[in-house]
Coordinates of C-alpha atoms and ligand atoms in Angstrom, one line a residue:
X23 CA 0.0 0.0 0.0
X24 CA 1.1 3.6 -0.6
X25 CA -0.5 5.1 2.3
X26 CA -1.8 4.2 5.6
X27 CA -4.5 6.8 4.9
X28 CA -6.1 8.6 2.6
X29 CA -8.0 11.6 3.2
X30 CA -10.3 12.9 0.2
X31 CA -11.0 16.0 0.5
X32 CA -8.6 19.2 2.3
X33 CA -11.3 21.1 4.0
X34 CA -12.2 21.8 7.5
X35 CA -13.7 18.0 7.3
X36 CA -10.6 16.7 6.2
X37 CA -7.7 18.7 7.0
X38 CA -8.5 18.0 11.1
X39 CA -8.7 14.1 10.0
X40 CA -5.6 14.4 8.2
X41 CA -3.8 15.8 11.0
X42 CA -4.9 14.0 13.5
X43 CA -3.8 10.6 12.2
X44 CA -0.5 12.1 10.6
X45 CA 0.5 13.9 14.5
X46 CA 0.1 10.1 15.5
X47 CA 2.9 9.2 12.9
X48 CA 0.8 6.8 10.3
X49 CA 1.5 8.0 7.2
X50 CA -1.6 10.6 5.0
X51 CA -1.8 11.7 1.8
X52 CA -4.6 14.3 1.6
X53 CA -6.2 15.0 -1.5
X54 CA -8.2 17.8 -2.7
X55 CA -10.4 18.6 -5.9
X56 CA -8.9 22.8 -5.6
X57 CA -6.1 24.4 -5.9
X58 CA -4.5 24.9 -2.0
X59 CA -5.0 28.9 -2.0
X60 CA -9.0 27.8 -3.0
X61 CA -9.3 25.2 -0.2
X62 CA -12.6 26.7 1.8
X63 CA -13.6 29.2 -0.6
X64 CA -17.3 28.0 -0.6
X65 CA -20.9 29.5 -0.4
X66 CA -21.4 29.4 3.7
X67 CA -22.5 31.6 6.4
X68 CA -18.8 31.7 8.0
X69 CA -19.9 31.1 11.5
X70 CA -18.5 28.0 14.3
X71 CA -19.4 28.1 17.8
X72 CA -16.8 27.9 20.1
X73 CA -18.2 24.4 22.4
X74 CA -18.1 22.4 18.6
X75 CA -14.8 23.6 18.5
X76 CA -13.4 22.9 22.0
X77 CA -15.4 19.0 21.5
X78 CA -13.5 18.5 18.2
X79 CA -10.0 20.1 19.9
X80 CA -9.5 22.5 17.1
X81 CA -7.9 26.0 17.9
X82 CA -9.0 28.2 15.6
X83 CA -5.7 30.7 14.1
X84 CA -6.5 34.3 15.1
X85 CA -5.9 35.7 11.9
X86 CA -8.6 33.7 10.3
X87 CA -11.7 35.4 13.1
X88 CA -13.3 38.0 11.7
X89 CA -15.8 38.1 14.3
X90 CA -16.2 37.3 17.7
X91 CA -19.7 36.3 17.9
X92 CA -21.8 36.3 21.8
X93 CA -25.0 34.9 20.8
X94 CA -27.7 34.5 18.4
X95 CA -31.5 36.5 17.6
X96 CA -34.2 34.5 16.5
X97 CA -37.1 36.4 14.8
X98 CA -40.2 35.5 14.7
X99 CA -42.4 36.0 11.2
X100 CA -44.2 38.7 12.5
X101 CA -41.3 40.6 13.5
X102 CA -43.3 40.5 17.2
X103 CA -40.5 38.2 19.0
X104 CA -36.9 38.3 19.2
X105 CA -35.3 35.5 21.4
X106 CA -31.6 36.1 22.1
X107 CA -29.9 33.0 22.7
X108 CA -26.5 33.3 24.2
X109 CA -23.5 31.0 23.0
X110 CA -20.0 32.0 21.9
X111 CA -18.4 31.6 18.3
X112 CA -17.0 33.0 15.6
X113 CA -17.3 34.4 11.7
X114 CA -14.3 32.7 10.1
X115 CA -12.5 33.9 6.4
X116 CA -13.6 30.6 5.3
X117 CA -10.6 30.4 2.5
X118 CA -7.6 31.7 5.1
X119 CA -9.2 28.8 7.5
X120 CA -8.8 26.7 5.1
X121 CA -5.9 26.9 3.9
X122 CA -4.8 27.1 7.4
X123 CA -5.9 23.8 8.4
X124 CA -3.7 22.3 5.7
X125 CA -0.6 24.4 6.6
X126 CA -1.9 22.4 10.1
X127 CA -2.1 19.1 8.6
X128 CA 1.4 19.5 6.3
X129 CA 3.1 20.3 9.5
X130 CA 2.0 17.2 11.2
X131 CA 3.3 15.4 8.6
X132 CA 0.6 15.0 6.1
X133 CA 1.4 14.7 2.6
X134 CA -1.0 17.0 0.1
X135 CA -1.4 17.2 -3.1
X136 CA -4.1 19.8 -4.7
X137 CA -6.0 19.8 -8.2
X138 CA -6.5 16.2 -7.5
X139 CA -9.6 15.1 -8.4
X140 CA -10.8 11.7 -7.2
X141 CA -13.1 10.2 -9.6
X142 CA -13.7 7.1 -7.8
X143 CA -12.4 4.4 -4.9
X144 CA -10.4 1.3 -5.9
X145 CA -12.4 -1.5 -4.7
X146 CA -11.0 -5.0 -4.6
X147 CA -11.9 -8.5 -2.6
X148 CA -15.0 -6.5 -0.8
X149 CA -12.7 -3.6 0.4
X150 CA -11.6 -0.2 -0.7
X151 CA -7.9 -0.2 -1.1
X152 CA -7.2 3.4 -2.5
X153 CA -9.4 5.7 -4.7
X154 CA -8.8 7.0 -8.6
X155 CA -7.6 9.9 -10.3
X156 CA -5.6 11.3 -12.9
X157 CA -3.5 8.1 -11.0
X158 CA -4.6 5.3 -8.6
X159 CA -3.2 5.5 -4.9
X160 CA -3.4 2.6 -2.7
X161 CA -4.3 3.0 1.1
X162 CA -5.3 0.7 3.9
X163 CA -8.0 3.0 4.8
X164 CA -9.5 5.5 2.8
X165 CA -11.3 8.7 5.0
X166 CA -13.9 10.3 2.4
X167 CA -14.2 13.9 3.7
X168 CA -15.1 14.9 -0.3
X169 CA -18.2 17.0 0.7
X170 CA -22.0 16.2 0.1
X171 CA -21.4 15.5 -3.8
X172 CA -18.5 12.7 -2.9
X173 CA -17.7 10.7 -5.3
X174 CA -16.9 8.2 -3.6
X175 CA -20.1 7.5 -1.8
X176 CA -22.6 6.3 -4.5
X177 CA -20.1 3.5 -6.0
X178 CA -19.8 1.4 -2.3
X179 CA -21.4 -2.3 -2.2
X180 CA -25.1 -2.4 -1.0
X181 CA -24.3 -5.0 2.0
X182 CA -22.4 -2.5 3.9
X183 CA -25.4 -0.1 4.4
X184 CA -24.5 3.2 3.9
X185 CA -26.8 5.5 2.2
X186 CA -25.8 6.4 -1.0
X187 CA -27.7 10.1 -1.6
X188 CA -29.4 12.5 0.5
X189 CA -32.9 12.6 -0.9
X190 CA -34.0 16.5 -1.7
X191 CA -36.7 16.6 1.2
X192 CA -33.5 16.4 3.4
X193 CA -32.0 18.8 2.0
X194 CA -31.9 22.7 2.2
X195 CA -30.8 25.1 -1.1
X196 CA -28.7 27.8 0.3
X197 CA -27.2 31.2 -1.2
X198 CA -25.3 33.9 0.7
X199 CA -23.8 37.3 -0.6
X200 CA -20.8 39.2 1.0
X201 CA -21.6 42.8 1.6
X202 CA -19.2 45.5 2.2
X203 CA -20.2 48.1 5.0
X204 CA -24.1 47.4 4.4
X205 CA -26.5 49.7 5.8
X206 CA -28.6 49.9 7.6
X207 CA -25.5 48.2 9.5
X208 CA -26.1 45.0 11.4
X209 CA -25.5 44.8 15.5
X210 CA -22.1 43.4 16.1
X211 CA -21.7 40.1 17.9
X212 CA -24.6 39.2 17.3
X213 CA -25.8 36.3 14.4
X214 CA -29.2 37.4 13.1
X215 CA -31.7 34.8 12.0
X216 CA -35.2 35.7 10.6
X217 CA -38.4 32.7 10.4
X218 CA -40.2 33.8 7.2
X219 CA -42.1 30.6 5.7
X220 CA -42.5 32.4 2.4
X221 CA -39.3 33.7 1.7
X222 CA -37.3 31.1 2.9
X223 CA -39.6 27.8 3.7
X224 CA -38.0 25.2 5.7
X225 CA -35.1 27.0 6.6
X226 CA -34.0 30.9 7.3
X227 CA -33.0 34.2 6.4
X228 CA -29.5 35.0 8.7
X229 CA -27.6 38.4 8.6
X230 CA -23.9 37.2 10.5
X231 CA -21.6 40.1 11.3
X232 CA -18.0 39.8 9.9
X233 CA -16.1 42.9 11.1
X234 CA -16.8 45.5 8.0
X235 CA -18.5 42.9 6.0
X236 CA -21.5 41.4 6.1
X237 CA -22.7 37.6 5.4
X238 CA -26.1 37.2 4.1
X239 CA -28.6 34.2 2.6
X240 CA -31.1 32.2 3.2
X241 CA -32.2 28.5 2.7
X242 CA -35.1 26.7 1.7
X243 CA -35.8 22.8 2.1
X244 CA -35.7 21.0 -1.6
X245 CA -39.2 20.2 -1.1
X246 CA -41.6 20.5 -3.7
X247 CA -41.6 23.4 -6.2
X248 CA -39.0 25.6 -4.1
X249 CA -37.3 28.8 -4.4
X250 CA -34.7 29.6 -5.8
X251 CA -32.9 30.9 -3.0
X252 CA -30.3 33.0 -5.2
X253 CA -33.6 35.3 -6.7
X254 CA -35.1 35.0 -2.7
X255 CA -32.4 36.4 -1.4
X256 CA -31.3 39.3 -3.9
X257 CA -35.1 40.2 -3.7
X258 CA -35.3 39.7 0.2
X259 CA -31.8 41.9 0.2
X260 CA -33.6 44.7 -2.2
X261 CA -35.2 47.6 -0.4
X262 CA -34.1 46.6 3.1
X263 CA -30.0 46.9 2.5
X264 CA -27.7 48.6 0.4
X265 CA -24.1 47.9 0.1
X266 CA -21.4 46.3 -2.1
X267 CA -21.6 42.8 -3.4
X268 CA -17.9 41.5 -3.0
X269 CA -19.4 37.7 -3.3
X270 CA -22.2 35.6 -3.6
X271 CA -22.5 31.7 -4.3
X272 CA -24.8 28.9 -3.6
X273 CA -25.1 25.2 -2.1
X274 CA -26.5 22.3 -1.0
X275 CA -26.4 21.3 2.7
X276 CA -27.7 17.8 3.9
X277 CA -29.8 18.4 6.6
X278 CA -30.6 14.7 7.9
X279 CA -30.6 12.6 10.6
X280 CA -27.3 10.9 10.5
X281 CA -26.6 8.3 8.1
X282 CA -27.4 4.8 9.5
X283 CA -23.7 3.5 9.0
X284 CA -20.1 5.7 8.2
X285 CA -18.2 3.0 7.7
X286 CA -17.6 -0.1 5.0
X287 CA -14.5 -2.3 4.7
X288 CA -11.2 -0.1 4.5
X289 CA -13.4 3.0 4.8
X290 CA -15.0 5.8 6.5
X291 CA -17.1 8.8 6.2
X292 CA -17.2 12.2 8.0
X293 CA -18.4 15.8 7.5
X294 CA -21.0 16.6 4.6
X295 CA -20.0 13.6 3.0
X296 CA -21.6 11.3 5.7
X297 CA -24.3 14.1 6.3
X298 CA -23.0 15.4 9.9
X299 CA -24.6 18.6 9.5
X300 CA -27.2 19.7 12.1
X301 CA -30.4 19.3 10.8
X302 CA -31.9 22.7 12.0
X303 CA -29.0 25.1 11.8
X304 CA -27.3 24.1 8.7
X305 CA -24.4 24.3 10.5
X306 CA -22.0 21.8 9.9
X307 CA -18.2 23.0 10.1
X308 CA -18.3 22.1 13.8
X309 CA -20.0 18.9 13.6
X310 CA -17.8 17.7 10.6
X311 CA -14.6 18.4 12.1
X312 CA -16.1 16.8 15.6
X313 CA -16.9 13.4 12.9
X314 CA -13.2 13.9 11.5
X315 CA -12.0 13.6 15.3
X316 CA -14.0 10.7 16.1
X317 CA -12.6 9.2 12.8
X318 CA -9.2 9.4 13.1
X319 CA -9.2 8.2 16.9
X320 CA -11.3 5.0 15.5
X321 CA -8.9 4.7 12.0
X322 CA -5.9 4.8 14.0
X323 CA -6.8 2.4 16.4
X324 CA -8.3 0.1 14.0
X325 CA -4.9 0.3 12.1
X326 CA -3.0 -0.4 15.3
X327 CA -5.8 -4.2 15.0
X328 CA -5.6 -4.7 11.8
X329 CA -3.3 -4.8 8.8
X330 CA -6.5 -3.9 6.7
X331 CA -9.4 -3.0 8.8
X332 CA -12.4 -3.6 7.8
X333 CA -16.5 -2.9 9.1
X334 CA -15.9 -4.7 12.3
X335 CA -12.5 -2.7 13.3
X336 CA -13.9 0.5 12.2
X337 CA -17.3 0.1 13.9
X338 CA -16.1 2.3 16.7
X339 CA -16.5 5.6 14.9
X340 CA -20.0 4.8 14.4
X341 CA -20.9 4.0 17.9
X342 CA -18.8 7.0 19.2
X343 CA -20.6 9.2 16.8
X344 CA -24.0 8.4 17.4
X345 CA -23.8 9.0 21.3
X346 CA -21.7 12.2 21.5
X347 CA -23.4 13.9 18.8
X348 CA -25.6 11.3 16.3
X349 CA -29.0 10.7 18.7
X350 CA -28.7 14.6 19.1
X351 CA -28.6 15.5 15.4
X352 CA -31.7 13.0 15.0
X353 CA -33.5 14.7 17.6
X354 CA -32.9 17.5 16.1
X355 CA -34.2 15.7 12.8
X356 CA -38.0 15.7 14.1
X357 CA -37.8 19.1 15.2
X358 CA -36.9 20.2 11.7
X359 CA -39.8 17.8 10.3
X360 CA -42.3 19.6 12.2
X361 CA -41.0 23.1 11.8
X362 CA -41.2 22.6 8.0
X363 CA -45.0 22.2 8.2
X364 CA -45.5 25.1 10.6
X365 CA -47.0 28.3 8.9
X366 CA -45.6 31.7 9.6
X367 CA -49.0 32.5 12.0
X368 CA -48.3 28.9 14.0
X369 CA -43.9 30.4 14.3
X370 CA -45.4 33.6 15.4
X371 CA -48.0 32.3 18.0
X372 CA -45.5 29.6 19.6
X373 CA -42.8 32.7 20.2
X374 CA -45.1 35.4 21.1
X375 CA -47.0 32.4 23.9
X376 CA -44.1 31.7 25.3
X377 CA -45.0 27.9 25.2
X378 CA -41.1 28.0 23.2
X379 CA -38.7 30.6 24.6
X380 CA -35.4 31.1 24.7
X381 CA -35.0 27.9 27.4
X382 CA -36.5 25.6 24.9
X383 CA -34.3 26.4 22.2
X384 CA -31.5 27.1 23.9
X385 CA -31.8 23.5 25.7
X386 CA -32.6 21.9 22.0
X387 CA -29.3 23.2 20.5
X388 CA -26.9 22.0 23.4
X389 CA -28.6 18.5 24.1
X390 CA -31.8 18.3 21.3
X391 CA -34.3 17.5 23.8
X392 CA -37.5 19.5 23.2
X393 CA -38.7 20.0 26.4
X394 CA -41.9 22.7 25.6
X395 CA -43.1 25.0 28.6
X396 CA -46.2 22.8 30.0
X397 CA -46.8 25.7 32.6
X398 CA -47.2 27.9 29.7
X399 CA -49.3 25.1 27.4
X400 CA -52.1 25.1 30.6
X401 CA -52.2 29.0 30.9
X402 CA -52.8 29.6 27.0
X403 CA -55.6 26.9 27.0
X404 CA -57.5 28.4 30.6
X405 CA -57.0 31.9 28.7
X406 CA -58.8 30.3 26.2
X407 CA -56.5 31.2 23.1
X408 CA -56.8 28.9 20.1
X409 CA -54.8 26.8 18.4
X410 CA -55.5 23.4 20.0
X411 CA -54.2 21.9 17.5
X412 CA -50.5 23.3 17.7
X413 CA -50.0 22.2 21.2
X414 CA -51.0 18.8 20.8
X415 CA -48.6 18.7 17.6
X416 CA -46.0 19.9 19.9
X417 CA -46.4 17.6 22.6
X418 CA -46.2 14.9 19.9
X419 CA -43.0 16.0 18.6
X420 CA -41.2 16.7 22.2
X421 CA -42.5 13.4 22.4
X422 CA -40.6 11.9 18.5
X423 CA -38.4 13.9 19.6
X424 CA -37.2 11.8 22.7
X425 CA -37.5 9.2 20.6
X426 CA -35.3 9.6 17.9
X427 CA -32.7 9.9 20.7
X428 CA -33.3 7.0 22.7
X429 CA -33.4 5.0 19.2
X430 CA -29.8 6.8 18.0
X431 CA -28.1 6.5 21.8
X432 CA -29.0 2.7 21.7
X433 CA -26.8 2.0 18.6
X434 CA -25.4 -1.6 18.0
X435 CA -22.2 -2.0 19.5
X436 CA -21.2 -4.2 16.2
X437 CA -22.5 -4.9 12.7
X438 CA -24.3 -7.9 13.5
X439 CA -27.2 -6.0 15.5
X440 CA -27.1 -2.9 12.3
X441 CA -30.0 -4.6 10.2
X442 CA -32.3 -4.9 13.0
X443 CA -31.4 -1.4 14.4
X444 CA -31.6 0.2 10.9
X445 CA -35.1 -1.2 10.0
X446 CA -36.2 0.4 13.4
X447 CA -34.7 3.7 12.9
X448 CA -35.9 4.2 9.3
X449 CA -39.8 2.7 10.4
X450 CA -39.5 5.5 13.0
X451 CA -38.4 8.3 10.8
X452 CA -40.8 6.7 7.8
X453 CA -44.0 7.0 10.7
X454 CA -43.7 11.1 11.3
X455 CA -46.7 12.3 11.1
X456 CA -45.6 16.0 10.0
Ligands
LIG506 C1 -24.9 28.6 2.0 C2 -24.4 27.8 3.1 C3 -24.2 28.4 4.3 C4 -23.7 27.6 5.4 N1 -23.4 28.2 6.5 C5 -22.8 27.5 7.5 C6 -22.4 28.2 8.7 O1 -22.5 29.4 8.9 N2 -21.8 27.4 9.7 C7 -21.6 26.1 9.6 O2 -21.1 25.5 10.5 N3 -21.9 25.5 8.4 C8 -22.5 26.1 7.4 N4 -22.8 25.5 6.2 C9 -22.5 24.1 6.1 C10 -21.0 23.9 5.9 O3 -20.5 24.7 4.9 C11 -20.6 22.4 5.6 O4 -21.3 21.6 6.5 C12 -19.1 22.2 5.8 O5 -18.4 23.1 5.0 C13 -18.8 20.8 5.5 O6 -17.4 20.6 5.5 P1 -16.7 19.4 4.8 O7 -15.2 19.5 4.9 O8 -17.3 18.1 5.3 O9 -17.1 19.4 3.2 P2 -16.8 20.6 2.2 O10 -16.6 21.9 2.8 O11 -17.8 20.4 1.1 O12 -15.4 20.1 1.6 C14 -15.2 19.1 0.7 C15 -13.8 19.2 0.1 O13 -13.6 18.1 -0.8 C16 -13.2 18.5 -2.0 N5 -13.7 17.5 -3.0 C17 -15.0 17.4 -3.4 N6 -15.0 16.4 -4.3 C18 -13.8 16.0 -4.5 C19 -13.2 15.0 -5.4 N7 -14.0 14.2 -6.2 N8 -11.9 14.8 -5.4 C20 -11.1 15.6 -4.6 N9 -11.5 16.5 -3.7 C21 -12.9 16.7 -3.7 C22 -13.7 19.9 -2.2 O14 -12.9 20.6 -3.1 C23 -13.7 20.4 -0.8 O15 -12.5 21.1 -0.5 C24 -23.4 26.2 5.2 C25 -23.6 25.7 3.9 C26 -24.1 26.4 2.9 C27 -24.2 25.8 1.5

């Protein structure tokens, strides 16, 4: 073998894998699709918190912070309700983090090589031994880290179980512009994120500070005959703020439970390309480069096992994943199956009542329990406001919600129990009934 690992894709999914395993002496080649000074220059709202980053034990380099960020405003459709949620982070330059993080891995002895673009893995005897190019490099363990559109992905055997493509229901369409000194100015510190079914459905309009610029886009789930969010958000923008364009580019981001399995026979999957990203937010530099710890630790002790590990060996990214972070994201999975359904009246009326606050959320991001004010759900119904309806839908989904953990934090322990565990997960999801 060439390699003991290699890493496709060099950004902040793969450049903390990379590193990682290289700091521990095996011996990486990381790969990337871009040219190095490219490496991170995508369409992205720029913004990490700081407890995703101390989990995945990445520092981030001061030069690359644009912003230091305090907390986050939700706003309600109506405009009525602003929750501020407090929780520290940062706005990144996305491109000067990225190339960064491969300085990072370089120094830790990882080997790189840019405008490499891998067209698909080398699969032999039931195992992936390398992955193909303008050349073919042989690996005992390939880490794919190649983004949502991997190409690596969609050519694995059926028997190992991992999905092969994010359907378009779980997904959001996302577009962002850079502004230069926009006014009316945005507060400082502060990440701005605006409910507004019709503009955005499914997702949400953000405004995040960046020193003198200013990041802003919106999303909209791929359900159905969506937007397109590049016209919603230049007509959103129109009117309201004025300012110079420096950028603007669009995505995909897969906003899904996680994928049922990460890991096949001399391979695993992290970040976007194994769908890490938290299904409400979007946000998903954090949780990938959390994955691309969890990955490494399991790679290099399955490499320590095995001369070529294979599903049982790697198994113990999976189960890692799937308790620290997994049953979390699929928590938070429900919650965004229900919020897509809600009308901009039902947002309004849950923020204004109080039966959500900034409690609820704020509990839902850190541990993705839903736990809905029941104080407040007796109150609205003796004052004899309407909506019935809402607050038995939302005791239902805190319910799913708790749920979706208990099935994710009960994750096999090896591959022999993943059939049986995968039929219930996917029965559970399949049952919603929003
Ligand atoms: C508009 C938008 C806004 C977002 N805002 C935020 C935000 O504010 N905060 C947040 O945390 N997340 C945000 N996200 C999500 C976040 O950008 C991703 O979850 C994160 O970048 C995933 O990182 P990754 O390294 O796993 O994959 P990617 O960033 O997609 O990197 C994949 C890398 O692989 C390379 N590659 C791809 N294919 C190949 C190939 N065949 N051969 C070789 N190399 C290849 C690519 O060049 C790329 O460098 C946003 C996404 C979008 C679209």
């Amino acid at each position: 073998m060439d390699y003991d690992v290699i890493v496709v894709g060099a950004a902040t999914t793969g450049a903390v894998a990379a590193k990682k395993l290289a700091s521990q002496g095996f011996k990486v080649l990381l790969l990337d699709a871009k040219p190095k000074n490219r490496i991170g220059d995508k369409a992205c709202g720029d913004a990490i918190g700081e407890e995703d980053l101390k989990k995945a034990g990445v520092t981030l380099p001061a030069e690359v912070v644009r912003e230091r960020i305090l907390g986050a405003d939700l706003v309600s459709p109506d405009g009525k309700t602003v929750f501020r949620i407090q929780g520290y982070g940062y706005t990144v330059d996305r491109v000067g983090l990225g190339s960064a993080l491969v300085d990072e891995a370089e120094s830790a002895g990882a080997k790189f090589i840019d405008n490499f673009h891998v067209d698909a893995p080398i699969i032999k005897d039931g195992r992936v031994i390398g992955v193909k190019g303008s050349d073919e490099i042989t690996a005992r363990v390939v880490v794919d880290a190649s983004g949502n559109k991997t190409k690596l992905r969609g050519a694995l055997p059926d028997e190992w179980g991992i999905e092969k493509t994010v359907e378009k229901k779980d997904a959001v369409a996302a577009y962002r512009v850079i502004m230069e000194d926009m006014k009316p100015a945005i507060e400082h510190g502060y990440l701005r994120l605006i409910f507004d079914q019709n503009t955005s459905p499914g997702g949400y309009i953000w405004l995040f500070p960046e020193g003198n610029l200013s990041n802003v886009g919106l999303g909209v789930t791929m359900i159905g005959n969506y937007p397109n969010p590049k016209i919603a958000t230049e007509n959103w923008i129109k009117g309201k703020y004025e300012g110079k364009i420096v950028a603007g580019s669009g995505d995909t981001v897969p906003t899904r439970r996680p994928f049922a399995t990460m890991v096949g026979n001399g391979i695993v999957l992290a970040g976007d390309a194994a769908a890490t990203v938290n299904p409400v937010t979007g946000g998903g530099i954090g949780s990938g480069m959390l994955s691309a710890k969890f990955a490494a630790e399991a790679v290099a002790k399955a490499l320590s096992q095995a001369d070529l590990p294979g599903i049982n060996e790697l198994w113990s990214y999976n189960v890692t994943y799937m308790r620290e972070y997994g049953a979390k994201q699929a928590g938070l999975d429900v919650f965004r199956h229900f919020l897509i359904k809600l009308s901009n009246d039902d947002i309004s009326f849950e923020m204004s009542s109080g039966i959500m606050d900034e409690k609820t959320v704020t509990q839902a991001a850190v541990t993705g329990e839903v736990n809905i004010n029941l104080r407040k759900e007796v109150e609205i119904m003796i004052r004899g406001l309407k909506r019935p309806s809402i607050l038995l839908k939302l005791r239902q989904m805190a319910s799913d919600v708790k749920t979706a953990m208990e099935i994710y934090s009960a994750y096999p322990d090896g591959f022999d129990g993943f059939w049986s565990w995968r039929k219930r997960a996917d029965s559970f999801f399949a049952s919603l009934p929003y």
